[in-house]
Amino acid sequence: MTADKPLRADARRNRDLLIAKAREVFDDGDFFDLRFDDFARLAGVGTGTLYRHFPTREALAEAVYHGEVAALCDRARQLQAALPAAEAVATFLRGVVDHIAAHEGMARTLATLMADRSGALAEGSRALERAVADLVAEAAREGAVRDDVDTGAVLMALHGIGAAHGRPGWRTEADDLITLVLDGLRHPR
């Protein structure tokens, strides 16, 4: 399948079914318990359809990963359009923590599967970094946050939260860290 050629409606639907089923299985933490062919059956499509869209587990994981990143980036843009900039930053960062909490199994599965696909991870990281940079830059233009904080520092805090999701009490600590980041971003008056 080439990226240049648009998919027919039925092919797009089948691809979306496979990705949705993979997300569900990732969230449940059952991904490694299934044969790869089982995704086709669970999604209600044929095995040929599975392999036509995703020849490997890693290809399926990459599609799920890119979908998750795209959803987060879309959310950042929606918040930027709908809320005052400082509120958009805070809502987005807290929403990322909510996302991590809701999809812990997916995070573990994707981290395992994507460990050797650094190019795909880097692409997703760059997209997320652009979304966060846009939010922070807008808030800085409005004078609501400091303009001397690098977006990488904010992303580092998010990555740290994601990496620590297995710690006892991580959610409270994650919320506290986001509060600390937001306090650090506030423009001194």
Short mmCIF file of C-alpha atoms in Angstrom, two decimals:
data_model
loop_
_atom_site.label_atom_id
_atom_site.label_comp_id
_atom_site.label_asym_id
_atom_site.label_seq_id
_atom_site.Cartn_x
_atom_site.Cartn_y
_atom_site.Cartn_z
CA MET A 1 0.00 0.00 0.00
CA THR A 2 1.46 3.37 -0.95
CA ALA A 3 0.97 6.52 1.03
CA ASP A 4 0.29 8.47 -2.17
CA LYS A 5 -2.77 6.54 -3.29
CA PRO A 6 -5.96 7.33 -1.35
CA LEU A 7 -7.78 4.33 0.06
CA ARG A 8 -11.21 3.33 -1.13
CA ALA A 9 -13.93 3.84 1.47
CA ASP A 10 -14.15 0.12 2.33
CA ALA A 11 -10.37 -0.19 2.61
CA ARG A 12 -10.25 2.90 4.86
CA ARG A 13 -13.03 1.42 7.02
CA ASN A 14 -11.15 -1.89 7.34
CA ARG A 15 -7.90 -0.11 8.21
CA ASP A 16 -9.71 1.98 10.82
CA LEU A 17 -11.33 -1.17 12.29
CA LEU A 18 -7.91 -2.81 12.64
CA ILE A 19 -6.42 0.26 14.32
CA ALA A 20 -9.39 0.61 16.68
CA LYS A 21 -9.17 -3.05 17.66
CA ALA A 22 -5.41 -2.74 18.21
CA ARG A 23 -5.96 0.31 20.46
CA GLU A 24 -8.49 -1.67 22.49
CA VAL A 25 -6.18 -4.68 22.80
CA PHE A 26 -3.24 -2.41 23.68
CA ASP A 27 -5.30 -0.74 26.42
CA ASP A 28 -6.23 -4.15 27.84
CA GLY A 29 -2.55 -5.16 27.81
CA ASP A 30 -3.34 -8.34 25.83
CA PHE A 31 -1.37 -7.50 22.69
CA PHE A 32 1.42 -10.01 23.25
CA ASP A 33 -1.03 -12.80 24.15
CA LEU A 34 -2.57 -12.75 20.68
CA ARG A 35 -1.30 -14.16 17.44
CA PHE A 36 -0.98 -11.34 14.95
CA ASP A 37 -3.62 -12.97 12.72
CA ASP A 38 -6.12 -12.71 15.59
CA PHE A 39 -6.40 -8.96 14.99
CA ALA A 40 -8.15 -9.65 11.71
CA ARG A 41 -10.72 -11.90 13.36
CA LEU A 42 -11.28 -9.49 16.26
CA ALA A 43 -11.74 -6.56 13.87
CA GLY A 44 -14.09 -8.58 11.65
CA VAL A 45 -11.88 -8.52 8.56
CA GLY A 46 -9.92 -11.15 6.67
CA THR A 47 -6.29 -11.99 7.31
CA GLY A 48 -5.36 -10.77 3.86
CA THR A 49 -6.81 -7.39 4.75
CA LEU A 50 -4.71 -7.27 7.91
CA TYR A 51 -1.48 -8.06 6.09
CA ARG A 52 -2.30 -5.72 3.19
CA HIS A 53 -2.54 -2.80 5.60
CA PHE A 54 -0.11 -3.94 8.29
CA PRO A 55 2.46 -6.58 7.32
CA THR A 56 3.85 -6.72 10.91
CA ARG A 57 2.87 -6.06 14.51
CA GLU A 58 5.25 -3.14 14.49
CA ALA A 59 3.51 -1.58 11.48
CA LEU A 60 0.18 -1.83 13.30
CA ALA A 61 1.73 -0.37 16.46
CA GLU A 62 3.18 2.50 14.46
CA ALA A 63 -0.26 3.30 13.01
CA VAL A 64 -1.76 3.32 16.52
CA TYR A 65 1.08 5.52 17.78
CA HIS A 66 0.66 8.02 14.95
CA GLY A 67 -3.09 8.11 15.58
CA GLU A 68 -2.55 8.86 19.26
CA VAL A 69 -0.06 11.64 18.49
CA ALA A 70 -2.39 13.11 15.86
CA ALA A 71 -5.28 13.10 18.37
CA LEU A 72 -3.15 14.92 20.96
CA CYS A 73 -1.99 17.47 18.38
CA ASP A 74 -5.58 18.03 17.22
CA ARG A 75 -6.61 18.55 20.83
CA ALA A 76 -3.88 21.16 21.28
CA ARG A 77 -5.14 23.06 18.21
CA GLN A 78 -8.75 22.87 19.40
CA LEU A 79 -7.83 24.22 22.81
CA GLN A 80 -5.73 26.98 21.28
CA ALA A 81 -8.69 28.07 19.17
CA ALA A 82 -11.24 27.88 21.98
CA LEU A 83 -9.53 29.07 25.17
CA PRO A 84 -7.32 31.90 26.39
CA ALA A 85 -3.71 30.82 25.78
CA ALA A 86 -2.67 30.17 29.38
CA GLU A 87 -5.81 28.13 30.00
CA ALA A 88 -5.21 26.18 26.77
CA VAL A 89 -1.68 25.26 27.93
CA ALA A 90 -2.90 24.14 31.35
CA THR A 91 -5.85 22.20 29.95
CA PHE A 92 -3.66 20.48 27.37
CA LEU A 93 -0.95 19.44 29.86
CA ARG A 94 -3.50 18.11 32.33
CA GLY A 95 -5.26 16.36 29.44
CA VAL A 96 -2.03 14.58 28.49
CA VAL A 97 -1.83 13.22 32.03
CA ASP A 98 -5.46 12.08 31.74
CA HIS A 99 -4.59 10.43 28.43
CA ILE A 100 -1.63 8.59 29.95
CA ALA A 101 -3.81 7.43 32.85
CA ALA A 102 -6.58 6.21 30.56
CA HIS A 103 -4.20 4.36 28.25
CA GLU A 104 -1.52 2.86 30.53
CA GLY A 105 -1.64 -0.53 28.81
CA MET A 106 -1.26 1.13 25.43
CA ALA A 107 1.72 3.14 26.62
CA ARG A 108 3.52 -0.01 27.84
CA THR A 109 2.72 -1.94 24.68
CA LEU A 110 3.77 0.87 22.36
CA ALA A 111 6.97 1.50 24.30
CA THR A 112 7.92 -2.16 23.92
CA LEU A 113 7.00 -2.42 20.26
CA MET A 114 8.35 0.93 19.17
CA ALA A 115 11.67 0.76 21.04
CA ASP A 116 13.62 -0.04 17.88
CA ARG A 117 11.60 2.25 15.60
CA SER A 118 13.25 5.47 16.68
CA GLY A 119 12.41 7.22 13.39
CA ALA A 120 8.68 6.75 13.95
CA LEU A 121 8.99 7.87 17.57
CA ALA A 122 11.04 10.91 16.57
CA GLU A 123 8.44 11.93 13.98
CA GLY A 124 5.68 11.73 16.59
CA SER A 125 7.78 13.61 19.12
CA ARG A 126 8.40 16.41 16.64
CA ALA A 127 4.68 16.74 15.91
CA LEU A 128 3.84 16.86 19.60
CA GLU A 129 6.65 19.31 20.23
CA ARG A 130 5.27 21.63 17.53
CA ALA A 131 1.80 21.47 19.10
CA VAL A 132 3.15 22.28 22.58
CA ALA A 133 5.42 24.99 21.16
CA ASP A 134 2.44 26.64 19.47
CA LEU A 135 0.45 26.62 22.71
CA VAL A 136 3.32 28.02 24.79
CA ALA A 137 4.29 30.61 22.15
CA GLU A 138 0.73 31.93 22.01
CA ALA A 139 0.61 32.18 25.80
CA ALA A 140 3.97 33.99 25.76
CA ARG A 141 2.69 36.45 23.12
CA GLU A 142 -0.26 37.19 25.41
CA GLY A 143 2.16 37.72 28.30
CA ALA A 144 0.57 34.89 30.29
CA VAL A 145 3.71 32.74 30.42
CA ARG A 146 7.43 33.39 30.33
CA ASP A 147 9.01 33.62 26.92
CA ASP A 148 12.36 32.19 28.03
CA VAL A 149 11.25 28.58 28.63
CA ASP A 150 12.15 26.05 25.99
CA THR A 151 9.35 23.75 24.84
CA GLY A 152 11.73 20.82 25.32
CA ALA A 153 11.57 21.34 29.08
CA VAL A 154 7.79 21.01 29.02
CA LEU A 155 8.02 17.87 26.88
CA MET A 156 10.67 16.44 29.17
CA ALA A 157 8.24 16.77 32.06
CA LEU A 158 5.54 14.97 30.02
CA HIS A 159 7.95 12.21 29.02
CA GLY A 160 8.98 11.82 32.66
CA ILE A 161 5.35 11.48 33.67
CA GLY A 162 4.81 8.88 30.98
CA ALA A 163 7.88 6.92 32.02
CA ALA A 164 6.85 6.94 35.68
CA HIS A 165 3.27 5.79 35.15
CA GLY A 166 3.93 2.52 36.96
CA ARG A 167 4.99 4.17 40.23
CA PRO A 168 2.63 3.86 43.17
CA GLY A 169 0.77 7.14 43.49
CA TRP A 170 2.04 8.30 40.10
CA ARG A 171 -1.18 10.11 39.27
CA THR A 172 -0.98 12.42 42.27
CA GLU A 173 2.69 13.02 41.57
CA ALA A 174 1.93 13.65 37.88
CA ASP A 175 -0.72 16.21 38.76
CA ASP A 176 1.71 17.85 41.19
CA LEU A 177 4.41 17.97 38.51
CA ILE A 178 2.04 19.60 36.01
CA THR A 179 1.16 22.20 38.66
CA LEU A 180 4.89 22.80 39.18
CA VAL A 181 5.45 23.16 35.41
CA LEU A 182 2.53 25.57 35.09
CA ASP A 183 3.78 27.60 38.06
CA GLY A 184 7.23 27.72 36.46
CA LEU A 185 5.78 28.88 33.15
CA ARG A 186 3.77 31.75 34.63
CA HIS A 187 5.07 35.14 33.71
CA PRO A 188 6.32 36.99 36.79
CA ARG A 189 4.24 40.11 37.25
#
